[in-house]
mmCIF file with all atom_site columns, C-alpha atoms and ligand atoms in Angstrom:
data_model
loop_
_atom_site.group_PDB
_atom_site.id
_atom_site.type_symbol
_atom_site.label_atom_id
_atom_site.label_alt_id
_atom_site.label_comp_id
_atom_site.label_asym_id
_atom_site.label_entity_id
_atom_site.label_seq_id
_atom_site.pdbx_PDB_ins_code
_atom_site.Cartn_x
_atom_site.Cartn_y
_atom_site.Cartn_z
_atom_site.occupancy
_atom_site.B_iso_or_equiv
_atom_site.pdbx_formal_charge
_atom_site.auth_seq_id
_atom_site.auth_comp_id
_atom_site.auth_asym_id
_atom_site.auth_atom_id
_atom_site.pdbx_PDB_model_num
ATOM   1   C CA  . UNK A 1 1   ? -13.919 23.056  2.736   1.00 45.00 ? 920  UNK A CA  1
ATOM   2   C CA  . UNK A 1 2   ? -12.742 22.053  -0.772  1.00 48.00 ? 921  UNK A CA  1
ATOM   3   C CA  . UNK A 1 3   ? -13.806 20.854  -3.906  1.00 47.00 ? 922  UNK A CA  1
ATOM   4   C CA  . UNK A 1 4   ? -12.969 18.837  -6.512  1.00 53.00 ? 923  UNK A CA  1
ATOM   5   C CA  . UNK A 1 5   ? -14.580 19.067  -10.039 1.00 51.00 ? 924  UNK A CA  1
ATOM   6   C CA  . UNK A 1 6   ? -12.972 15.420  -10.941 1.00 62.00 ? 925  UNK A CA  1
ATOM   7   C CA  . UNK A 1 7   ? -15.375 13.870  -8.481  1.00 72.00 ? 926  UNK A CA  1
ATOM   8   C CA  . UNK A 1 8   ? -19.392 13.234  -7.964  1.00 78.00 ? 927  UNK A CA  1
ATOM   9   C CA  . UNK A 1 9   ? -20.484 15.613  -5.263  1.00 80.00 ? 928  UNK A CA  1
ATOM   10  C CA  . UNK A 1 10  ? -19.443 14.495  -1.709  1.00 80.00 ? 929  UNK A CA  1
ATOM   11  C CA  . UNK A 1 11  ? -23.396 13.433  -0.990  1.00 82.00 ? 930  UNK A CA  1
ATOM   12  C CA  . UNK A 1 12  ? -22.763 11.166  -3.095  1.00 84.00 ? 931  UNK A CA  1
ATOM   13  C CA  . UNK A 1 13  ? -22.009 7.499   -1.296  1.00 90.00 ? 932  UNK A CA  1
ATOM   14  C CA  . UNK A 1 14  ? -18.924 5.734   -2.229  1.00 92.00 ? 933  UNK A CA  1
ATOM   15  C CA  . UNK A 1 15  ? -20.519 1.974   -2.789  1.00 91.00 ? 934  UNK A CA  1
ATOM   16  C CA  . UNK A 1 16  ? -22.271 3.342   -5.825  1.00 91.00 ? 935  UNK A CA  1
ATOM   17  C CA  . UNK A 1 17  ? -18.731 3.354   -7.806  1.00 94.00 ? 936  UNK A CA  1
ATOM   18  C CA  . UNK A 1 18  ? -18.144 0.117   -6.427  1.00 96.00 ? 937  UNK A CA  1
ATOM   19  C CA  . UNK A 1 19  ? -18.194 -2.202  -9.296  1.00 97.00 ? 938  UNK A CA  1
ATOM   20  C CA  . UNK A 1 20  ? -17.242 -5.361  -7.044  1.00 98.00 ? 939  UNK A CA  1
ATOM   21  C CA  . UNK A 1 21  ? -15.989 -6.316  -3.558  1.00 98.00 ? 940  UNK A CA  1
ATOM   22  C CA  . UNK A 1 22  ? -13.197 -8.268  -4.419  1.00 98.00 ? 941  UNK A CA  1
ATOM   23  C CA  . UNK A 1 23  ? -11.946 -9.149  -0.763  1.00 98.00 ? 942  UNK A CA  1
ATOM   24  C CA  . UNK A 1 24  ? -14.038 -8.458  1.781   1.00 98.00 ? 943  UNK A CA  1
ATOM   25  C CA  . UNK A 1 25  ? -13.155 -6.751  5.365   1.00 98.00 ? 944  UNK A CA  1
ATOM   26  C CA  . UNK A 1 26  ? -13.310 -10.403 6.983   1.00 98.00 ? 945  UNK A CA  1
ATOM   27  C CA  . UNK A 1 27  ? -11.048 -12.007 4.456   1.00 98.00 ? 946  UNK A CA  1
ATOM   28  C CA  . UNK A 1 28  ? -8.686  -9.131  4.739   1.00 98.00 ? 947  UNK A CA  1
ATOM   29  C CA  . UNK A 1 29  ? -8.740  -9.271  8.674   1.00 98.00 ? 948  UNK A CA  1
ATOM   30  C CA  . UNK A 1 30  ? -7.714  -12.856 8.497   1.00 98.00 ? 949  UNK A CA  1
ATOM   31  C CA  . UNK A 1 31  ? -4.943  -12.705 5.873   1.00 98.00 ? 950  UNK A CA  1
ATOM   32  C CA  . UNK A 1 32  ? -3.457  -10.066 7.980   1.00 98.00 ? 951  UNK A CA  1
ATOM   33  C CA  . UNK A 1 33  ? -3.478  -11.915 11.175  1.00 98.00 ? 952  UNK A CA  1
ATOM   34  C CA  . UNK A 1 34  ? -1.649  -14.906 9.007   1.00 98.00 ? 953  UNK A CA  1
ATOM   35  C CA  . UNK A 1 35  ? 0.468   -12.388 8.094   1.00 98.00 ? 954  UNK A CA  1
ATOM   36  C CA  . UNK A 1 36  ? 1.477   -10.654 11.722  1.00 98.00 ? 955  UNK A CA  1
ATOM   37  C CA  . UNK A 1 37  ? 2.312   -14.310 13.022  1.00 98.00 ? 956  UNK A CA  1
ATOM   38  C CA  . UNK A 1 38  ? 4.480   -15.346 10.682  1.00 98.00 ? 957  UNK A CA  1
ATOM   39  C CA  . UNK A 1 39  ? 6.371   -11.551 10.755  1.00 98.00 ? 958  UNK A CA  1
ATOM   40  C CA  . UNK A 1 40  ? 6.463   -12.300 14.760  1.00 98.00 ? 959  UNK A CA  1
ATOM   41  C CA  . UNK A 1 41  ? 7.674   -15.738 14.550  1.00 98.00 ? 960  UNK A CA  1
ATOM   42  C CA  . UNK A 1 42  ? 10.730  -14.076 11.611  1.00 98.00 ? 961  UNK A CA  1
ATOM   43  C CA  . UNK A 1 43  ? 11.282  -11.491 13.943  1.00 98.00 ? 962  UNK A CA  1
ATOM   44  C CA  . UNK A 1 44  ? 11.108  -13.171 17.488  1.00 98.00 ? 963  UNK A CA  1
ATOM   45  C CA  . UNK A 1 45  ? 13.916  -11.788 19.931  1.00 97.00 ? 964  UNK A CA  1
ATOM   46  C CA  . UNK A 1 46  ? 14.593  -9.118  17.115  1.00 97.00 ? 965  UNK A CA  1
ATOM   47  C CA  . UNK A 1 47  ? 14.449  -5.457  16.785  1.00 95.00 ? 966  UNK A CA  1
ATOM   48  C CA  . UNK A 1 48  ? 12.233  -4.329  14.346  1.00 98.00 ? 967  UNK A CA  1
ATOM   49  C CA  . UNK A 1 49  ? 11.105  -1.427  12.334  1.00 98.00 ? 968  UNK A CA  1
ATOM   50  C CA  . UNK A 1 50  ? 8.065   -0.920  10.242  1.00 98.00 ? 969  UNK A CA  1
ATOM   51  C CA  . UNK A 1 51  ? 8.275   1.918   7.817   1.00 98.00 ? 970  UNK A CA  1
ATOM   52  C CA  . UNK A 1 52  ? 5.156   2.315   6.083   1.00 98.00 ? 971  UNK A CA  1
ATOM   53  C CA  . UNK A 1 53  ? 4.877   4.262   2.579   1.00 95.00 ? 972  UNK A CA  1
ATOM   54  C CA  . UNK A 1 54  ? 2.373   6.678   2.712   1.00 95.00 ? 973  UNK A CA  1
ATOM   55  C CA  . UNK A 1 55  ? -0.961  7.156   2.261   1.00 94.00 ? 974  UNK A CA  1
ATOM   56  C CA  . UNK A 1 56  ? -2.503  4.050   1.160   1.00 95.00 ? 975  UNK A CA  1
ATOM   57  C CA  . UNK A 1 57  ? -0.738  1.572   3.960   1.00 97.00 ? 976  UNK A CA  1
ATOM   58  C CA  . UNK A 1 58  ? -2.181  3.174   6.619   1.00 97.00 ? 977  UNK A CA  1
ATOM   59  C CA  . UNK A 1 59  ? -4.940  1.084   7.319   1.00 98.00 ? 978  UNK A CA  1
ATOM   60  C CA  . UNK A 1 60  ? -2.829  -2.084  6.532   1.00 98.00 ? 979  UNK A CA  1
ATOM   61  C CA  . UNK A 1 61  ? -0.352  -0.922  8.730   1.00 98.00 ? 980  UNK A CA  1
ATOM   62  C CA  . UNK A 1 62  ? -2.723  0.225   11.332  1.00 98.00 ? 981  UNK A CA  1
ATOM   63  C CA  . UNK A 1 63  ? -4.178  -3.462  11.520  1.00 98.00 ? 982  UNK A CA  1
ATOM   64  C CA  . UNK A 1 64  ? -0.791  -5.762  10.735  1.00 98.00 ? 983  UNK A CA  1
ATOM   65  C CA  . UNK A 1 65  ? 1.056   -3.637  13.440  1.00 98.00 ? 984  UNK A CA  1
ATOM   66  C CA  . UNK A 1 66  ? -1.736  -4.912  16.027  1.00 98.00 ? 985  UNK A CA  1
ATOM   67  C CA  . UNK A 1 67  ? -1.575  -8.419  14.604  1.00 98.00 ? 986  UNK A CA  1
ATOM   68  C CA  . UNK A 1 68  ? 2.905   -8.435  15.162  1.00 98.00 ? 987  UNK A CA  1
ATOM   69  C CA  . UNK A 1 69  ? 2.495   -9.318  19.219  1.00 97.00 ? 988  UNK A CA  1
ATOM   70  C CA  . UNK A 1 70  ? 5.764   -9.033  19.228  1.00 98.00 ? 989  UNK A CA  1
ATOM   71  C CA  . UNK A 1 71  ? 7.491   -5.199  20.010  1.00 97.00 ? 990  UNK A CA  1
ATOM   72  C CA  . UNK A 1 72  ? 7.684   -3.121  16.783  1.00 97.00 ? 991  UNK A CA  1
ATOM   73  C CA  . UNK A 1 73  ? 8.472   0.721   16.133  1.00 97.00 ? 992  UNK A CA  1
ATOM   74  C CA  . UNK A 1 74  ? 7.241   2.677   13.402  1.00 98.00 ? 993  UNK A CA  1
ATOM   75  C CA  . UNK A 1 75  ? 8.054   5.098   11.437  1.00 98.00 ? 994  UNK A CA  1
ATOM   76  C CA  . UNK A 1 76  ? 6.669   6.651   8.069   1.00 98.00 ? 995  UNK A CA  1
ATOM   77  C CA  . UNK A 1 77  ? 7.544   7.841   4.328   1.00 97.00 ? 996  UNK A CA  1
ATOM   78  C CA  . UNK A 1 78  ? 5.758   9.561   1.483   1.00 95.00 ? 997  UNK A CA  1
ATOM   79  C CA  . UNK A 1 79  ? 6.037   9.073   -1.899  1.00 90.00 ? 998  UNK A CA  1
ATOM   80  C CA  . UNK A 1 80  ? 5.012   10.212  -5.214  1.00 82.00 ? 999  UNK A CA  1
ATOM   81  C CA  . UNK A 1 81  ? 4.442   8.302   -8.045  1.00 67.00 ? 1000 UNK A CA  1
ATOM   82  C CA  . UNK A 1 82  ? 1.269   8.144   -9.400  1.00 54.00 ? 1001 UNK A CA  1
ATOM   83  C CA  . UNK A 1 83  ? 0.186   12.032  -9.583  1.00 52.00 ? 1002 UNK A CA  1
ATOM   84  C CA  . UNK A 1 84  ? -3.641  12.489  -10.275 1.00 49.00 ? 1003 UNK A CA  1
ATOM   85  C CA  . UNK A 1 85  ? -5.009  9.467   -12.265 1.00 51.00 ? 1004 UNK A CA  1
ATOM   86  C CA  . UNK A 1 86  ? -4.667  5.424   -13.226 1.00 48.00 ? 1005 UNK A CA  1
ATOM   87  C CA  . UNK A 1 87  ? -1.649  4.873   -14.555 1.00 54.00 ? 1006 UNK A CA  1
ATOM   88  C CA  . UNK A 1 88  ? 1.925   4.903   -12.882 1.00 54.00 ? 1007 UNK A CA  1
ATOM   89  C CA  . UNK A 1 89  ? 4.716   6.891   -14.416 1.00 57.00 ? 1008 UNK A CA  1
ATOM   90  C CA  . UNK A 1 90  ? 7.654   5.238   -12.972 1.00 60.00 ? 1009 UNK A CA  1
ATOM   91  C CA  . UNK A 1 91  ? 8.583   8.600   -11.285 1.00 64.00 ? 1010 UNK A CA  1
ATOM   92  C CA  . UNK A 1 92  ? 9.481   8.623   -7.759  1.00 82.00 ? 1011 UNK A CA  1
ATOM   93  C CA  . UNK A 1 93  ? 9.300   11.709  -5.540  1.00 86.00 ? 1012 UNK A CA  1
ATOM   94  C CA  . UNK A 1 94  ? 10.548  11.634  -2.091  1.00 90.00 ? 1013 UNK A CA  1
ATOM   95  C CA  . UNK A 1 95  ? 7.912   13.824  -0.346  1.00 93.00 ? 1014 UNK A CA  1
ATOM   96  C CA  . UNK A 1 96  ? 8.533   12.957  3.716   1.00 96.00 ? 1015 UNK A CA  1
ATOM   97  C CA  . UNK A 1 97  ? 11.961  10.636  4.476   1.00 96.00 ? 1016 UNK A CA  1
ATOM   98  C CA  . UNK A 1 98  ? 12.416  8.803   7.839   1.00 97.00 ? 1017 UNK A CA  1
ATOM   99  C CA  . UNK A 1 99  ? 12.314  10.701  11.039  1.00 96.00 ? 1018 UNK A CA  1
ATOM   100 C CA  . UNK A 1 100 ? 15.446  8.746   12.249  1.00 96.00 ? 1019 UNK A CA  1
ATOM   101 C CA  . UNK A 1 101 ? 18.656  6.532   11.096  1.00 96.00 ? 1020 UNK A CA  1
ATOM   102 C CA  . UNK A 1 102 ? 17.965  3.330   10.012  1.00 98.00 ? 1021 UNK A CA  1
ATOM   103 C CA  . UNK A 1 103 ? 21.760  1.378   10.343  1.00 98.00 ? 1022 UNK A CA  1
ATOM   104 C CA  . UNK A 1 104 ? 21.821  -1.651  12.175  1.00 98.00 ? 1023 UNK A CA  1
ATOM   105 C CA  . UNK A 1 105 ? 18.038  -1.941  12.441  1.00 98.00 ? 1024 UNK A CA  1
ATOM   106 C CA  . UNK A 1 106 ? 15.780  -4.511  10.885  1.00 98.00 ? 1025 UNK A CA  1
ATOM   107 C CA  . UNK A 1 107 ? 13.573  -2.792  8.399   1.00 98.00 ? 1026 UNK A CA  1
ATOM   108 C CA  . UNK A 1 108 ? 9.968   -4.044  7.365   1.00 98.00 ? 1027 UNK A CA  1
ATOM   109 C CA  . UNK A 1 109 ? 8.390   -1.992  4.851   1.00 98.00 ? 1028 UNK A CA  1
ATOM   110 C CA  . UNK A 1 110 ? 4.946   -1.558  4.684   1.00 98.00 ? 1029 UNK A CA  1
ATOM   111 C CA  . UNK A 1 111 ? 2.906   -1.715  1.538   1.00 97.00 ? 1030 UNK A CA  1
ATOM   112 C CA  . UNK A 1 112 ? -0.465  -1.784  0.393   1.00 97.00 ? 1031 UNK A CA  1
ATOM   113 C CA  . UNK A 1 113 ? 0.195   -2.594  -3.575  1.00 97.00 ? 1032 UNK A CA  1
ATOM   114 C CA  . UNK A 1 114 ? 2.697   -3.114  -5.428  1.00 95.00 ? 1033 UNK A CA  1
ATOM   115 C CA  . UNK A 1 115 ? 2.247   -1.874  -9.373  1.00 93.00 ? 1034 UNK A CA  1
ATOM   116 C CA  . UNK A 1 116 ? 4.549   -1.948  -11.647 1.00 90.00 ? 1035 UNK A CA  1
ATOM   117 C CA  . UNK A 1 117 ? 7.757   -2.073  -8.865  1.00 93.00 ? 1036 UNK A CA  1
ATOM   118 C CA  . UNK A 1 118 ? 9.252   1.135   -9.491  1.00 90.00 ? 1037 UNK A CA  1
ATOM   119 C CA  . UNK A 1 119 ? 7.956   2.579   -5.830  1.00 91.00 ? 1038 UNK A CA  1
ATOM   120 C CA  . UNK A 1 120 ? 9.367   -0.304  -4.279  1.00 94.00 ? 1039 UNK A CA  1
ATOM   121 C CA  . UNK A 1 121 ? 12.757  -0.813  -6.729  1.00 92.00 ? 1040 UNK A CA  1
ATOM   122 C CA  . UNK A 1 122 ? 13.852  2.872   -5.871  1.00 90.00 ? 1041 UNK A CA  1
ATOM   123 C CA  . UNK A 1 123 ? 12.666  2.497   -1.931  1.00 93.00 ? 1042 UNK A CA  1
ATOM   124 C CA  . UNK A 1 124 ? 14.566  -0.656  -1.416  1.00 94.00 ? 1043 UNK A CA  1
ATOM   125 C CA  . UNK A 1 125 ? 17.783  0.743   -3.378  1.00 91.00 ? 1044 UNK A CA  1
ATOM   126 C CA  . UNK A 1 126 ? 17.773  3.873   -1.756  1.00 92.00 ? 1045 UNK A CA  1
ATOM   127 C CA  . UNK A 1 127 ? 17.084  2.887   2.241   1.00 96.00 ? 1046 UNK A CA  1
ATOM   128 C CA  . UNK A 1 128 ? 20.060  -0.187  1.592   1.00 97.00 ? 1047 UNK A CA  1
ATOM   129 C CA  . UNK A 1 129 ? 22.163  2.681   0.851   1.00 96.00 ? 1048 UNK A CA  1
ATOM   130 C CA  . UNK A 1 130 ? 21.788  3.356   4.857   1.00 97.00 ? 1049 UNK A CA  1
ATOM   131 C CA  . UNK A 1 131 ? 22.741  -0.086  5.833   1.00 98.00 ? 1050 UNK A CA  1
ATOM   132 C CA  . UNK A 1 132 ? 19.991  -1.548  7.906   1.00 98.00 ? 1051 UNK A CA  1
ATOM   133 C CA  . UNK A 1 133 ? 20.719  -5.116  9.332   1.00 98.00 ? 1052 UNK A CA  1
ATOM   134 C CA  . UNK A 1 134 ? 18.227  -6.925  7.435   1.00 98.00 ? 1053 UNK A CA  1
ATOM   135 C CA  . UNK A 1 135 ? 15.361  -4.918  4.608   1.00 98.00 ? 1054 UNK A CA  1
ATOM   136 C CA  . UNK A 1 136 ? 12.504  -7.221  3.847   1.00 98.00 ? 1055 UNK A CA  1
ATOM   137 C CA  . UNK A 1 137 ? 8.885   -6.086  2.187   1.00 98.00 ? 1056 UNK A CA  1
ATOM   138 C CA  . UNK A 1 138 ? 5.133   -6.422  2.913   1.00 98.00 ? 1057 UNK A CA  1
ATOM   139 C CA  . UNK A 1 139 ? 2.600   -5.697  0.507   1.00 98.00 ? 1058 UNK A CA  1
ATOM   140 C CA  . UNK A 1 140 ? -1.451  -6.419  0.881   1.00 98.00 ? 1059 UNK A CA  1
ATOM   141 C CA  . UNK A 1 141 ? -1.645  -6.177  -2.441  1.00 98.00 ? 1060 UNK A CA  1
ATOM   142 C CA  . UNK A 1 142 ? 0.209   -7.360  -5.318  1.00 98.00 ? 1061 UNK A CA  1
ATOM   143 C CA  . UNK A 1 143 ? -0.371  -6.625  -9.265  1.00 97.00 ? 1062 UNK A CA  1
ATOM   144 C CA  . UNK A 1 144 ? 1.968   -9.076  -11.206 1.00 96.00 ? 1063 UNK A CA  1
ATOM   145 C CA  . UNK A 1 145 ? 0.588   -8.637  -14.298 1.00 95.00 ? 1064 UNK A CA  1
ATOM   146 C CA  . UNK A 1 146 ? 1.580   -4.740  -14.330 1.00 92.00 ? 1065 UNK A CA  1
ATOM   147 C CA  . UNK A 1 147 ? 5.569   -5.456  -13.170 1.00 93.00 ? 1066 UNK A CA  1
ATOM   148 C CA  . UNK A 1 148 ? 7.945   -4.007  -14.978 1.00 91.00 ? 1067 UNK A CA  1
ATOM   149 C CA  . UNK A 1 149 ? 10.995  -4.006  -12.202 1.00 92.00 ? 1068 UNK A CA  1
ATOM   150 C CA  . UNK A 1 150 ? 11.300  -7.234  -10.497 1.00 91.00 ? 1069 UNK A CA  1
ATOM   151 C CA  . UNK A 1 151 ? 11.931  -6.688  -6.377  1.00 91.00 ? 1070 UNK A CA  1
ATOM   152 C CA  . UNK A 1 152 ? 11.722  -9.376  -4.072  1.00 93.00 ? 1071 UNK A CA  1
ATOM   153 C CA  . UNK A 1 153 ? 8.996   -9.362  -1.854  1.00 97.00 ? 1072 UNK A CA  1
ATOM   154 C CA  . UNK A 1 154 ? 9.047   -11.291 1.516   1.00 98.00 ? 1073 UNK A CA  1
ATOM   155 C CA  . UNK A 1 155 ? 4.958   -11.335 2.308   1.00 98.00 ? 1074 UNK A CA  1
ATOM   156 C CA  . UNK A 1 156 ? 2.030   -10.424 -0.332  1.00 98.00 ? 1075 UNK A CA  1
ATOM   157 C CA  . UNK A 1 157 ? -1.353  -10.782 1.461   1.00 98.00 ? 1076 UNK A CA  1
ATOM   158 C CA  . UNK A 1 158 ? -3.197  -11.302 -1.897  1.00 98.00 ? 1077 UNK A CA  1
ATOM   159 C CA  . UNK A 1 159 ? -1.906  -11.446 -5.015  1.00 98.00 ? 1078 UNK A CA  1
ATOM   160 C CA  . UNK A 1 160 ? -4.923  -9.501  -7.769  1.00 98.00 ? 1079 UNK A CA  1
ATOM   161 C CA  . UNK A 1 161 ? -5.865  -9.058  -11.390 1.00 97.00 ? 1080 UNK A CA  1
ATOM   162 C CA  . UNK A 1 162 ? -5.307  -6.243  -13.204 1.00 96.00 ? 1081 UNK A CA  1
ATOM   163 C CA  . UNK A 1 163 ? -7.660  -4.014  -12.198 1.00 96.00 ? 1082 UNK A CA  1
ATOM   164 C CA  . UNK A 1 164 ? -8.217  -0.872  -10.817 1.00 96.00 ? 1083 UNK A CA  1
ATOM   165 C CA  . UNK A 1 165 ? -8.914  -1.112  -7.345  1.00 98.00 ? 1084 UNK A CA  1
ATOM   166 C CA  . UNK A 1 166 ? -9.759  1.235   -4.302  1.00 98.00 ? 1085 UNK A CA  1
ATOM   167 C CA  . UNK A 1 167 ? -10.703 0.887   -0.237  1.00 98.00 ? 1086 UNK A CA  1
ATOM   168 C CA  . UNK A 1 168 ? -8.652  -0.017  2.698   1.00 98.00 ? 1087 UNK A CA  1
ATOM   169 C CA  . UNK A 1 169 ? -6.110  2.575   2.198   1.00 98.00 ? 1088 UNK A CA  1
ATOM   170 C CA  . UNK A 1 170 ? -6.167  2.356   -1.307  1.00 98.00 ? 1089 UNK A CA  1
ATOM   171 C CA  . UNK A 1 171 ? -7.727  5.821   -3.423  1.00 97.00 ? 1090 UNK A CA  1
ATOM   172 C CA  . UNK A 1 172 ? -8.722  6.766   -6.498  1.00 96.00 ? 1091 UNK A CA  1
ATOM   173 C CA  . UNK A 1 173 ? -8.173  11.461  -6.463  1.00 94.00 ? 1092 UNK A CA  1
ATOM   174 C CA  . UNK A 1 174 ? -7.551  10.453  -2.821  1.00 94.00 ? 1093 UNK A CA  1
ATOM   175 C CA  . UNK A 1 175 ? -11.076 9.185   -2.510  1.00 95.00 ? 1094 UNK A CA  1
ATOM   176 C CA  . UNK A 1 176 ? -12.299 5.615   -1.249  1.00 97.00 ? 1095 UNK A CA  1
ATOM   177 C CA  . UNK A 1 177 ? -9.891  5.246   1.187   1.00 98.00 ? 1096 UNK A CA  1
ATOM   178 C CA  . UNK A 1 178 ? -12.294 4.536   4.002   1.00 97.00 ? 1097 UNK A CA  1
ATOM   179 C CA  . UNK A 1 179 ? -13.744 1.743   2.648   1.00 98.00 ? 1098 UNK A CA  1
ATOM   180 C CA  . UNK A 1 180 ? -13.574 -1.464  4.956   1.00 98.00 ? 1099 UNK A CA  1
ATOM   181 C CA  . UNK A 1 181 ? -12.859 -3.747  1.583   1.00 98.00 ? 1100 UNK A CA  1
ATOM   182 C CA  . UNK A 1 182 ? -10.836 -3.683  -1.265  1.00 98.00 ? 1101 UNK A CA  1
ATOM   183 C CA  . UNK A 1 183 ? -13.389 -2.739  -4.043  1.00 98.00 ? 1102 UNK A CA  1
ATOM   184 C CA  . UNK A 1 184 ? -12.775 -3.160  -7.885  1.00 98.00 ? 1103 UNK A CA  1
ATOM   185 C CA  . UNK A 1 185 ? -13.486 0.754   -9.289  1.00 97.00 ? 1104 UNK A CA  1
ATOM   186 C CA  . UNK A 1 186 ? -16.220 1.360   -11.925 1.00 96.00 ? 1105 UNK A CA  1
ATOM   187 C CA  . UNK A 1 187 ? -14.862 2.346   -15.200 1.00 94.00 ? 1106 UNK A CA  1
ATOM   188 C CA  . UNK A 1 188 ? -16.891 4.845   -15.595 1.00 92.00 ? 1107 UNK A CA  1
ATOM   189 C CA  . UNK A 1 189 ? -15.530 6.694   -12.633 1.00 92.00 ? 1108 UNK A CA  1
ATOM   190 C CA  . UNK A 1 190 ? -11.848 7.427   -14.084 1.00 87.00 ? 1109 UNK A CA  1
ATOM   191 C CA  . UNK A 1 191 ? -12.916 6.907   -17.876 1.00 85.00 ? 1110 UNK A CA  1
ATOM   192 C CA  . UNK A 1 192 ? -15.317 9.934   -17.591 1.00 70.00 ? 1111 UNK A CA  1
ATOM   193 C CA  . UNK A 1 193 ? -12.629 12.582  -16.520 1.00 61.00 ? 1112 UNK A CA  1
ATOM   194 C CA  . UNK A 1 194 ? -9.754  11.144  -18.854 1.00 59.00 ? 1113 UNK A CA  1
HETATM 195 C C1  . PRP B 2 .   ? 0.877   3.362   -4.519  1.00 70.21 ? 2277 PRP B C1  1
HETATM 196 C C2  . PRP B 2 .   ? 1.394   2.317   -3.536  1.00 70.21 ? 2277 PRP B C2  1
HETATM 197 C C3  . PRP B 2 .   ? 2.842   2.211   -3.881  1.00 70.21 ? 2277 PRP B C3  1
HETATM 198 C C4  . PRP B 2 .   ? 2.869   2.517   -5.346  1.00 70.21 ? 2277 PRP B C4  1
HETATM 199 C C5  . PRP B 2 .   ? 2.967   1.244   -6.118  1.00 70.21 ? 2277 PRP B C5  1
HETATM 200 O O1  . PRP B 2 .   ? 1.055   4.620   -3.961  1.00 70.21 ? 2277 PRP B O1  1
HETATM 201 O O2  . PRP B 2 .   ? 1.203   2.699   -2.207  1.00 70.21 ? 2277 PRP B O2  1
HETATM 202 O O3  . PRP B 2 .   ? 3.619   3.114   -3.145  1.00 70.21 ? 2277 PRP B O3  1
HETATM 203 O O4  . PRP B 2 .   ? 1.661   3.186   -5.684  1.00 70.21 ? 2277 PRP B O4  1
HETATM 204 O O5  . PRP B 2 .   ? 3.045   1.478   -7.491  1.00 70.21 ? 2277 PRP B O5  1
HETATM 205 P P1  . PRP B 2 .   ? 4.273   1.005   -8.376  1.00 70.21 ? 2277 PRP B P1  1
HETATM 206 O O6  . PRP B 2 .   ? 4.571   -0.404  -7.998  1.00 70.21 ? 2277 PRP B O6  1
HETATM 207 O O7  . PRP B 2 .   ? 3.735   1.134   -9.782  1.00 70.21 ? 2277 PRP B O7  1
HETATM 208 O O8  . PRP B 2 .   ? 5.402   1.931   -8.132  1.00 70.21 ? 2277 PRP B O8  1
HETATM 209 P P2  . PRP B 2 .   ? 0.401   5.940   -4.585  1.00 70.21 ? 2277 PRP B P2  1
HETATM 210 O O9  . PRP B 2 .   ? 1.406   6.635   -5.433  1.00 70.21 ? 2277 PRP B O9  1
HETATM 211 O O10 . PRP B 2 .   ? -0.919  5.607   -5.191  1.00 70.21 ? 2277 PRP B O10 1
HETATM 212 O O11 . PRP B 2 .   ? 0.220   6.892   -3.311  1.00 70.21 ? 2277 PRP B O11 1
HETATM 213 P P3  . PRP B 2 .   ? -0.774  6.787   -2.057  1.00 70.21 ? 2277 PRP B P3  1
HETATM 214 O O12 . PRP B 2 .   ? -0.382  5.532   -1.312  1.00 70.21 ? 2277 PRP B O12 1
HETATM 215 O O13 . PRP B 2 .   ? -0.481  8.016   -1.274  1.00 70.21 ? 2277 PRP B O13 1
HETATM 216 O O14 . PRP B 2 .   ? -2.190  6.735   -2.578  1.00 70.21 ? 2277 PRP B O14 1
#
């Protein structure tokens, strides 16, 4: 067992540093059904390959792969660009790549937010580099206020405001990420360890 001194105690229940529910687990379910549709009706008769960026896309992924009815493979990254805390640095750290070749294969990567674009800039760059037939993105989330790369992106589930948020993959030190809904943060939460 570990602990961390940069969070309340893990008694401590995760709704209290909920400030709002901004989109609620049914909402969520229902964008992503919308979503795994139209990605099986893009895709019909196709291969296609999901790589998901890890952690936070899990759930999405977990939930969007079930709503493609169409056959899909997946396979996963991880990335670094946060580091502990709010703010993104622009600093991408290739921490897991792709179990397998992606040439010739239609690529669908997975995200749950996109920030200020350098994650996704840098992934997109780098995996074209291995010449899949076609690369195109999903994001649940998407910050446009915070861009500071522009990258095309083929589905957003929701576009947000500027604010933090946490839940459904998405943490804040790695916490939160069980909640069912995306959740706006309480400032107090981050403010009080910076
Ligand atoms: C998040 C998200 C993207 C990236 C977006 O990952 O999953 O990969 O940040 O930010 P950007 O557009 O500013 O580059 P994070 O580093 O928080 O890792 P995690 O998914 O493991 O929590």
């Amino acid at each position: 067992m570990t602990s961390d001194s940069h969070l309340s105690p893990a008694d401590h229940p995760l709704e209290e540093d909920v400030e709002r529910v901004l989109i609620d687990a049914e909402t969520l379910q229902a964008r992503i059904q919308d979503l795994g549709r139209d990605i099986a009706e893009t895709y019909a008769g196709q291969d296609l390959l999901l790589l998901a960026v890890l952690k936070g896309s899990v759930i999405f992924l977990a939930d969007l792969m079930r709503a493609i009815t169409i056959p899909n493979a997946v396979d996963f990254m991880a990335v670094s660009s946060y580091g502990i805390g709010v703010q993104s640095t622009g600093v991408v750290r290739i921490l897991k790549d792709l179990d397998a070749p992606i040439a010739g294969r239609n690529l669908l990567i997975v995200e749950d937010i996109i920030d200020s674009g350098h994650t996704l800039n840098y992934l997109v760059r780098m995996l074209k580099e291995r010449n899949p037939a076609t690369l195109r993105v999903v994001t649940l989330l998407d910050k446009p206020a915070r861009r500071e790369v522009n990258i095309p992106v083929d589905w957003v589930g929701f576009s947000i405001p500027n604010e933090f948020v946490i839940g459904y993959g998405l943490d804040y030190n790695e916490r939160y990420r069980n909640l069912p809904y995306i959740g706006v943060l309480k400032p107090d939460v981050y403010t009080a360890e910076e």
